[in-house]
Tab-separated table of C-alpha atoms and ligand atoms in Angstrom:
chain	number	residue	atom	x	y	z
A	1	MET	CA	-7.441	37.024	71.618
A	2	LYS	CA	-8.779	40.644	72.069
A	3	ASP	CA	-5.838	42.789	71.816
A	4	LEU	CA	-4.131	41.218	68.727
A	5	GLN	CA	-1.818	43.642	67.101
A	6	PRO	CA	-1.223	44.338	63.500
A	7	ILE	CA	2.043	42.868	61.864
A	8	SER	CA	3.764	46.237	61.870
A	9	LEU	CA	7.342	46.221	60.626
A	10	GLU	CA	9.479	49.264	60.111
A	11	GLY	CA	9.776	50.010	56.363
A	12	ILE	CA	6.841	47.923	55.379
A	13	ASN	CA	3.483	49.628	54.398
A	14	PRO	CA	0.761	48.307	56.597
A	15	ASN	CA	-1.822	49.134	54.141
A	16	LYS	CA	-0.338	47.059	51.351
A	17	PRO	CA	-0.419	43.225	51.223
A	18	LEU	CA	2.375	41.645	53.252
A	19	ILE	CA	4.540	39.535	51.042
A	20	ILE	CA	6.982	36.902	52.313
A	21	ALA	CA	9.114	35.089	49.756
A	22	GLY	CA	12.034	32.586	49.702
A	23	PRO	CA	12.863	29.129	49.181
A	24	CYS	CA	11.065	26.173	50.682
A	25	SER	CA	14.386	25.194	52.219
A	26	ALA	CA	17.724	26.690	52.831
A	27	GLU	CA	20.115	24.278	51.010
A	28	THR	CA	23.543	25.959	50.630
A	29	GLU	CA	24.706	29.220	51.526
A	30	GLU	CA	25.159	30.259	47.875
A	31	GLN	CA	21.633	29.239	47.051
A	32	VAL	CA	20.196	31.092	49.971
A	33	MET	CA	22.342	34.360	49.089
A	34	THR	CA	21.565	34.134	45.487
A	35	THR	CA	17.882	33.726	46.076
A	36	ALA	CA	17.868	36.565	48.582
A	37	ARG	CA	19.714	39.025	46.524
A	38	GLU	CA	17.328	38.513	43.563
A	39	LEU	CA	14.229	38.799	45.726
A	40	ALA	CA	15.660	41.857	47.537
A	41	SER	CA	16.425	43.567	44.113
A	42	ASN	CA	12.785	43.006	43.222
A	43	GLY	CA	11.532	44.663	46.329
A	44	ILE	CA	10.689	41.798	48.514
A	45	LYS	CA	11.164	42.682	52.121
A	46	ILE	CA	10.614	39.564	54.156
A	47	PHE	CA	12.631	36.458	53.338
A	48	ARG	CA	11.472	32.980	54.233
A	49	ALA	CA	13.599	29.659	54.295
A	50	GLY	CA	13.013	26.429	56.069
A	51	ILE	CA	16.019	25.258	58.244
A	52	TRP	CA	14.354	22.264	59.762
A	53	LYS	CA	12.116	20.504	57.223
A	54	PRO	CA	9.213	18.339	58.354
A	55	ARG	CA	9.164	15.450	55.751
A	56	THR	CA	6.557	12.736	55.258
A	57	LYS	CA	9.052	9.932	55.030
A	58	PRO	CA	12.514	9.586	56.575
A	59	GLY	CA	15.506	9.620	54.241
A	60	GLY	CA	14.566	12.943	52.423
A	61	PHE	CA	16.305	16.305	52.995
A	62	GLU	CA	15.417	17.131	56.464
A	63	GLY	CA	17.099	20.815	56.441
A	64	VAL	CA	20.489	21.968	57.052
A	65	GLY	CA	19.751	22.761	60.847
A	66	VAL	CA	21.297	25.525	62.917
A	67	GLU	CA	24.103	26.121	60.303
A	68	GLY	CA	21.469	27.643	58.150
A	69	LEU	CA	20.708	30.232	60.664
A	70	ASN	CA	24.093	31.966	60.013
A	71	TRP	CA	22.998	32.211	56.199
A	72	LEU	CA	19.784	33.915	57.344
A	73	LYS	CA	21.778	36.290	59.526
A	74	ARG	CA	23.908	37.091	56.301
A	75	VAL	CA	20.710	37.772	54.280
A	76	LYS	CA	19.583	40.219	56.948
A	77	GLU	CA	22.941	41.978	57.030
A	78	GLU	CA	23.586	42.194	53.283
A	79	THR	CA	20.028	42.808	52.025
A	80	GLY	CA	18.134	44.493	54.854
A	81	MET	CA	15.348	42.048	54.516
A	82	TYR	CA	13.500	40.697	57.562
A	83	VAL	CA	14.071	36.824	57.781
A	84	SER	CA	11.716	34.041	58.876
A	85	THR	CA	11.796	30.394	59.451
A	86	GLU	CA	9.672	27.481	60.603
A	87	VAL	CA	9.989	26.262	64.157
A	88	ALA	CA	8.631	22.977	65.459
A	89	THR	CA	10.385	22.362	68.768
A	90	ARG	CA	11.594	24.342	71.924
A	91	GLN	CA	15.252	23.962	70.406
A	92	HIS	CA	14.286	25.507	67.211
A	93	VAL	CA	12.577	28.455	68.981
A	94	GLU	CA	15.585	28.973	71.240
A	95	ALA	CA	18.156	28.690	68.206
A	96	ALA	CA	15.926	30.960	65.910
A	97	LEU	CA	15.556	33.712	68.574
A	98	ALA	CA	19.200	33.517	69.582
A	99	ALA	CA	20.110	33.968	65.867
A	100	GLY	CA	17.946	37.091	65.652
A	101	ILE	CA	15.335	35.685	63.243
A	102	ASP	CA	12.759	38.335	62.880
A	103	ILE	CA	9.713	36.269	62.362
A	104	LEU	CA	8.743	32.729	63.100
A	105	TRP	CA	6.077	30.497	61.600
A	106	ILE	CA	4.631	27.273	62.683
A	107	GLY	CA	4.097	24.462	60.042
A	108	ALA	CA	0.921	22.546	59.278
A	109	ARG	CA	1.925	19.352	61.025
A	110	THR	CA	2.914	21.143	64.074
A	111	SER	CA	-0.343	23.298	64.376
A	112	ALA	CA	-2.250	19.989	64.450
A	113	ASN	CA	-0.373	18.934	67.531
A	114	PRO	CA	-1.351	20.702	70.905
A	115	PHE	CA	1.711	19.187	72.782
A	116	ALA	CA	4.023	20.587	70.290
A	117	MET	CA	2.149	23.911	69.984
A	118	GLN	CA	2.386	24.198	73.985
A	119	GLU	CA	6.067	23.347	73.953
A	120	ILE	CA	6.721	26.109	71.460
A	121	ALA	CA	4.436	28.555	73.387
A	122	ASP	CA	6.408	27.807	76.635
A	123	ALA	CA	9.646	28.518	74.923
A	124	LEU	CA	8.476	31.676	73.556
A	125	ALA	CA	7.103	32.811	76.892
A	126	GLU	CA	10.457	31.871	78.531
A	127	ALA	CA	12.355	33.896	76.112
A	128	LYS	CA	9.868	36.803	76.555
A	129	ALA	CA	9.739	36.854	72.739
A	130	THR	CA	7.635	39.627	71.021
A	131	CYS	CA	8.472	38.794	67.367
A	132	PRO	CA	5.509	38.197	64.960
A	133	VAL	CA	4.523	34.503	64.926
A	134	PHE	CA	2.498	32.977	61.987
A	135	VAL	CA	0.514	29.772	62.491
A	136	LYS	CA	-0.244	27.704	59.374
A	137	ASN	CA	-3.686	25.874	59.423
A	138	PRO	CA	-3.289	22.300	60.705
A	139	VAL	CA	-3.199	19.563	57.936
A	140	ASN	CA	-6.773	18.683	58.832
A	141	PRO	CA	-9.626	21.058	58.341
A	142	ASP	CA	-10.284	21.763	61.825
A	143	ILE	CA	-10.775	25.509	62.527
A	144	ASP	CA	-10.840	25.094	66.415
A	145	LEU	CA	-7.602	23.370	66.343
A	146	TRP	CA	-6.146	26.118	64.360
A	147	ILE	CA	-7.579	28.892	66.598
A	148	GLY	CA	-6.516	26.778	69.703
A	149	ALA	CA	-2.829	26.740	68.313
A	150	MET	CA	-2.874	30.492	67.884
A	151	GLN	CA	-4.433	30.899	71.376
A	152	ARG	CA	-1.346	29.007	72.952
A	153	ILE	CA	0.851	31.560	71.266
A	154	TYR	CA	-1.252	34.462	72.410
A	155	ASN	CA	-1.201	33.056	76.067
A	156	ALA	CA	2.614	33.001	75.635
A	157	GLY	CA	2.378	36.778	75.406
A	158	ILE	CA	2.792	37.126	71.691
A	159	ARG	CA	0.455	39.894	70.381
A	160	CYS	CA	1.610	39.876	66.643
A	161	ILE	CA	-0.008	36.791	65.385
A	162	GLY	CA	-0.911	36.014	61.827
A	163	ALA	CA	-2.507	33.047	60.151
A	164	ILE	CA	-1.340	31.171	57.005
A	165	HIS	CA	-3.900	29.395	54.991
A	166	ARG	CA	-1.863	26.604	53.216
A	167	GLY	CA	-4.864	24.262	52.366
A	168	PHE	CA	-5.865	20.956	53.868
A	169	SER	CA	-4.706	17.404	53.116
A	170	ALA	CA	-7.098	15.170	51.315
A	171	TYR	CA	-6.920	11.431	50.208
A	172	GLY	CA	-6.278	10.701	46.564
A	173	LYS	CA	-5.272	12.778	43.607
A	174	HIS	CA	-6.652	16.333	43.083
A	175	LEU	CA	-5.993	19.480	41.153
A	176	TYR	CA	-4.603	21.049	44.400
A	177	ARG	CA	-1.860	19.523	46.607
A	178	ASN	CA	-3.850	20.724	49.632
A	179	MET	CA	-7.588	21.474	49.110
A	180	PRO	CA	-8.110	25.180	49.697
A	181	GLN	CA	-11.523	24.983	51.348
A	182	TRP	CA	-11.885	28.781	51.379
A	183	HIS	CA	-14.785	28.671	53.502
A	184	ILE	CA	-12.517	27.957	56.575
A	185	PRO	CA	-10.300	31.018	56.359
A	186	ILE	CA	-13.359	32.939	55.641
A	187	GLU	CA	-14.974	31.564	58.931
A	188	LEU	CA	-11.655	32.319	60.649
A	189	ARG	CA	-12.008	36.086	59.528
A	190	ARG	CA	-15.452	36.172	60.827
A	191	ARG	CA	-14.623	34.799	64.157
A	192	LEU	CA	-11.266	36.780	64.606
A	193	PRO	CA	-11.687	39.966	62.614
A	194	ASN	CA	-8.437	41.496	63.826
A	195	LEU	CA	-6.316	38.471	62.869
A	196	PRO	CA	-4.246	39.109	59.733
A	197	ILE	CA	-4.534	36.098	57.450
A	198	ILE	CA	-2.178	35.419	54.567
A	199	CYS	CA	-2.312	32.749	51.935
A	200	ASP	CA	0.247	30.176	50.903
A	201	PRO	CA	-0.547	29.552	47.209
A	202	SER	CA	2.644	27.292	46.878
A	203	HIS	CA	1.508	24.648	49.316
A	204	ILE	CA	-2.206	24.875	48.188
A	205	GLY	CA	-1.412	24.488	44.630
A	206	GLY	CA	1.663	22.326	44.668
A	207	LYS	CA	2.414	23.476	41.124
A	208	ARG	CA	3.920	26.626	39.715
A	209	GLU	CA	1.053	27.457	37.358
A	210	LEU	CA	-1.397	27.629	40.176
A	211	VAL	CA	0.432	30.199	42.198
A	212	ALA	CA	-0.848	33.156	40.235
A	213	PRO	CA	-4.638	32.183	40.233
A	214	ILE	CA	-4.575	31.039	43.808
A	215	SER	CA	-2.828	34.310	44.841
A	216	GLN	CA	-5.523	36.251	43.017
A	217	GLN	CA	-8.145	34.322	44.585
A	218	ALA	CA	-6.854	35.004	48.051
A	219	TYR	CA	-6.662	38.808	47.164
A	220	ASP	CA	-10.358	38.859	46.000
A	221	MET	CA	-11.289	37.324	49.355
A	222	GLY	CA	-9.564	40.065	51.241
A	223	PHE	CA	-6.416	38.058	52.560
A	224	ASN	CA	-3.839	40.426	54.033
A	225	GLY	CA	-0.726	39.150	52.087
A	226	LEU	CA	0.853	35.972	50.649
A	227	ILE	CA	3.827	33.774	51.521
A	228	ILE	CA	5.276	32.213	48.385
A	229	GLU	CA	8.165	29.814	47.714
A	230	SER	CA	10.829	31.279	45.400
A	231	HIS	CA	14.090	29.614	44.499
A	232	CYS	CA	16.953	30.848	42.287
A	233	ASP	CA	16.805	27.545	40.369
A	234	PRO	CA	13.604	25.716	41.067
A	235	ASP	CA	14.207	22.706	39.051
A	236	CYS	CA	17.147	21.811	41.207
A	237	ALA	CA	15.463	22.567	44.361
A	238	TRP	CA	16.123	19.942	47.136
A	239	SER	CA	12.389	20.057	48.277
A	240	ASP	CA	9.056	21.163	46.852
A	241	LYS	CA	10.593	21.800	43.390
A	242	SER	CA	7.496	21.631	41.274
A	243	GLN	CA	5.921	24.534	43.154
A	244	GLN	CA	8.746	26.956	43.388
A	245	ILE	CA	9.130	29.910	41.061
A	246	THR	CA	12.201	32.165	40.333
A	247	PRO	CA	12.301	35.533	42.039
A	248	ASP	CA	11.638	37.018	38.410
A	249	VAL	CA	8.547	35.120	37.917
A	250	LEU	CA	7.476	36.007	41.381
A	251	ASN	CA	7.960	39.669	40.613
A	252	PHE	CA	5.914	39.367	37.444
A	253	ILE	CA	3.052	37.403	39.268
A	254	ILE	CA	3.001	40.147	42.120
A	255	ASN	CA	2.847	43.041	39.528
A	256	THR	CA	-0.120	41.368	37.668
A	257	LEU	CA	-2.244	40.589	40.752
A	258	VAL	CA	-5.200	42.955	41.103
A	259	LEU	CA	-6.016	44.322	44.308
A	260	ARG	CA	-9.662	44.995	44.796
A	261	ASP	CA	-11.121	47.411	47.370
A	262	THR	CA	-12.819	45.038	49.720
A	263	THR	CA	-14.291	47.767	51.983
A	264	LEU	CA	-16.118	49.445	49.145
A	265	THR	CA	-19.804	48.328	49.078
A	266	THR	CA	-21.240	49.855	45.930
A	267	GLU	CA	-24.998	50.003	45.247
A	268	ASN	CA	-24.403	47.449	42.564
A	269	LEU	CA	-22.787	45.169	45.085
A	270	ALA	CA	-25.682	45.519	47.460
A	271	LEU	CA	-28.144	44.631	44.898
A	272	LEU	CA	-26.112	41.643	43.672
A	273	ARG	CA	-25.898	40.380	47.440
A	274	GLN	CA	-29.660	40.908	47.646
A	275	GLN	CA	-30.056	38.613	44.483
A	276	ILE	CA	-27.859	36.006	46.232
A	277	ASP	CA	-29.830	36.196	49.468
A	278	GLU	CA	-32.998	35.465	47.418
A	279	LEU	CA	-31.531	32.738	45.344
A	280	ASP	CA	-30.234	31.008	48.529
A	281	ASN	CA	-33.747	31.187	49.972
A	282	GLU	CA	-35.170	29.592	46.895
A	283	LEU	CA	-32.383	27.009	47.007
A	284	ILE	CA	-33.472	26.098	50.663
A	285	GLU	CA	-37.114	25.795	49.685
A	286	VAL	CA	-36.450	23.600	46.594
A	287	LEU	CA	-34.231	21.264	48.774
A	288	ASN	CA	-36.965	21.056	51.430
A	289	LYS	CA	-39.481	20.116	48.763
A	290	ARG	CA	-37.059	17.478	47.428
A	291	MET	CA	-36.676	16.029	50.770
A	292	ARG	CA	-40.480	15.997	51.360
A	293	VAL	CA	-40.733	13.832	48.082
A	294	CYS	CA	-37.891	11.662	49.152
A	295	ARG	CA	-39.681	10.910	52.367
A	296	GLU	CA	-42.832	9.875	50.667
A	297	ILE	CA	-40.657	7.565	48.370
A	298	GLY	CA	-39.207	6.142	51.602
A	299	MET	CA	-42.818	5.290	52.813
A	300	PHE	CA	-43.583	3.662	49.460
A	301	LYS	CA	-40.361	1.559	49.779
A	302	LYS	CA	-41.272	0.611	53.273
A	303	GLU	CA	-44.750	-0.597	52.246
A	304	HIS	CA	-43.311	-2.556	49.368
A	305	ARG	CA	-40.309	-3.791	51.243
A	306	MET	CA	-37.992	-2.299	48.783
A	307	PRO	CA	-34.358	-1.520	49.487
A	308	VAL	CA	-33.552	2.228	50.264
A	309	VAL	CA	-30.639	2.549	47.748
A	310	GLN	CA	-31.020	1.628	44.043
A	311	ALA	CA	-27.507	2.103	42.683
A	312	THR	CA	-28.577	2.193	38.918
A	313	ARG	CA	-31.085	5.004	39.777
A	314	TYR	CA	-28.379	6.869	41.628
A	315	GLY	CA	-25.973	6.385	38.725
A	316	ASP	CA	-28.722	7.708	36.165
A	317	ILE	CA	-29.224	10.899	38.325
A	318	MET	CA	-25.628	11.576	38.703
A	319	GLN	CA	-24.971	11.245	35.021
A	320	SER	CA	-27.877	13.219	33.717
A	321	ARG	CA	-27.644	16.059	36.101
A	322	VAL	CA	-23.847	16.324	35.831
A	323	GLN	CA	-24.353	16.503	31.969
A	324	LEU	CA	-26.880	19.092	32.328
A	325	ALA	CA	-24.832	21.216	34.559
A	326	LYS	CA	-21.967	21.002	32.080
A	327	GLU	CA	-24.207	22.085	29.410
A	328	MET	CA	-25.010	25.087	31.441
A	329	GLY	CA	-21.431	25.975	31.844
A	330	MET	CA	-20.862	24.689	35.488
A	331	SER	CA	-18.340	22.334	36.592
A	332	GLY	CA	-19.336	18.678	36.564
A	333	GLU	CA	-17.189	17.986	39.612
A	334	PHE	CA	-18.924	20.752	41.426
A	335	MET	CA	-22.330	19.221	40.450
A	336	SER	CA	-21.477	15.760	41.416
A	337	THR	CA	-20.240	17.091	44.939
A	338	VAL	CA	-23.603	18.713	45.448
A	339	LEU	CA	-25.604	15.868	44.285
A	340	SER	CA	-23.608	13.393	46.486
A	341	ALA	CA	-24.342	15.434	49.445
A	342	ILE	CA	-28.080	15.738	48.691
A	343	HIS	CA	-28.231	11.871	47.931
A	344	GLU	CA	-26.547	11.211	51.171
A	345	GLU	CA	-29.166	13.209	53.121
A	346	SER	CA	-32.022	11.624	51.155
A	347	VAL	CA	-30.801	8.194	51.872
A	348	ARG	CA	-30.525	9.059	55.652
A	349	GLN	CA	-34.121	10.418	55.870
A	350	GLN	CA	-35.472	7.334	53.962
A	351	ILE	CA	-33.591	4.857	56.319
A	352	GLU	CA	-35.270	6.850	59.188
A	353	ILE	CA	-38.608	6.165	57.706
A	354	VAL	CA	-38.017	2.545	56.918
A	355	ASN	CA	-36.705	1.953	60.299
A	356	ASP	CA	-39.743	3.732	61.939
A	357	ARG	CA	-42.164	1.024	63.228
A	358	GLN	CA	-44.853	3.753	63.851
A	359	LEU	CA	-45.500	4.243	60.157
B	1	LIG	C1	6.886	25.055	54.288
B	1	LIG	O1	6.432	26.232	54.332
B	1	LIG	O2	7.868	24.840	53.535
B	1	LIG	C2	6.080	23.873	54.811
B	1	LIG	C3	6.756	22.853	55.123
B	1	LIG	O3	4.864	24.122	54.670
B	1	LIG	P1	3.514	23.335	55.352
B	1	LIG	O4	3.831	23.321	56.932
B	1	LIG	O5	2.458	24.105	55.110
B	1	LIG	O6	3.528	21.922	54.712
B	2	LIG	MN1	7.690	23.848	51.031
C-alpha cells in the first residue's frame, strides 16, 4: 500500500483532526435532519449514520435500509456536510454510491470476514469508486486481518483509505465495551506510516462519560481524528443509546480536547525516553533473574516430586504484590495482569524442567 493518499476533502483543513459525527443509526427523517442541523451549526463537516445495522441478535432494529439514503442526500443538500455510512455487502456499496454517499466505512464484524471484504472490494472496483473508505478494526485483535481488509480495498483501486480503531471484543464485563488495546493501532502506525488512523471512542467506551477521556488519549497518541456517535435525543436512540451524546455535548468535548504537537521532540522528551529505555533494560534483567530462580525451584520440585503449581502460594503472591502496587499508586488490575503473565511463563518453564528426563 505504497501510494496511499491523505483523506483530502474540499473545505476540510488537512492539518486538523478529521471529525466525523452523527447518530449510530438513521432512525427517522426528522431525527436525521435535526441531528445533522445541530452538528452542522457547531461546525461539524462530516456526518455519519448507519443505514444497515449489524446487530448481535435478530429482532433488534436492523436499520431503515435504502430509504435512509434519501435522508442522507437531504443532509448533504441542506447542510453542505459530507455524508458517510457503513457498507457490508455488494448491494450496500452499489446503493450508497448511487445515492452519492461521499465516504464509506466498513464495520468491525465485516472487516473480520475476508469473503465479505472481497465482495465489497469487487463492488468498489466494478463501480470504479474513488471515494474515501474507512475500515474499522476487526472485532478480534488481529492486526494482519485488519491490514488484509485494507489491502483488498487498496487492490480495488481505492487510494484514500483510513483505519478506524474501535476496540476489540473481550469476554466478560469490563470498563470498556471494546478493549482499546492501544498497542495494536500503534503497531499499525509503525507498519503503515502513511495510513490515517482515527479513533471511535463511542464504540470503545460504550458509555457517554468515556467519550472525552478516550478521545484525549487518541489525540495524545497522534491519531488523525475521531468518529463519534451523536444523536439529537440520545436517551431515545434506537441503538447504542448509552454511548451517544448530543451535538452540544460533542461540541463541548471537541473544544476541550488538547492537541499536542506529536512531531516536536524536545530535549526533555529525549531525556525521558532515555530513562524509559534504561528502565526497560532493568525490567528485562530483573525478569530474567526471576526466571532463573524459578527454574531452580523447578529442579527442587522435580527432585522432591512436588507439583509445579501451588495455588495458595500463587494466591499469596498475587494478593501481596497487588496490595503493594496499589500502595505505590498503581492500578491493582494492571499489576494482576502483569503478575499472571509472569506466573504463566514461570509455570511453563518449571513444567519443562519437571518433564526433562535429562535432569
Ligand atoms: C457503528 O459504527 O455504528 C458500528 C456498528 O460500529 P462497529 O462496526 O464498530 O461495531
Ligand atoms: Mn453504534
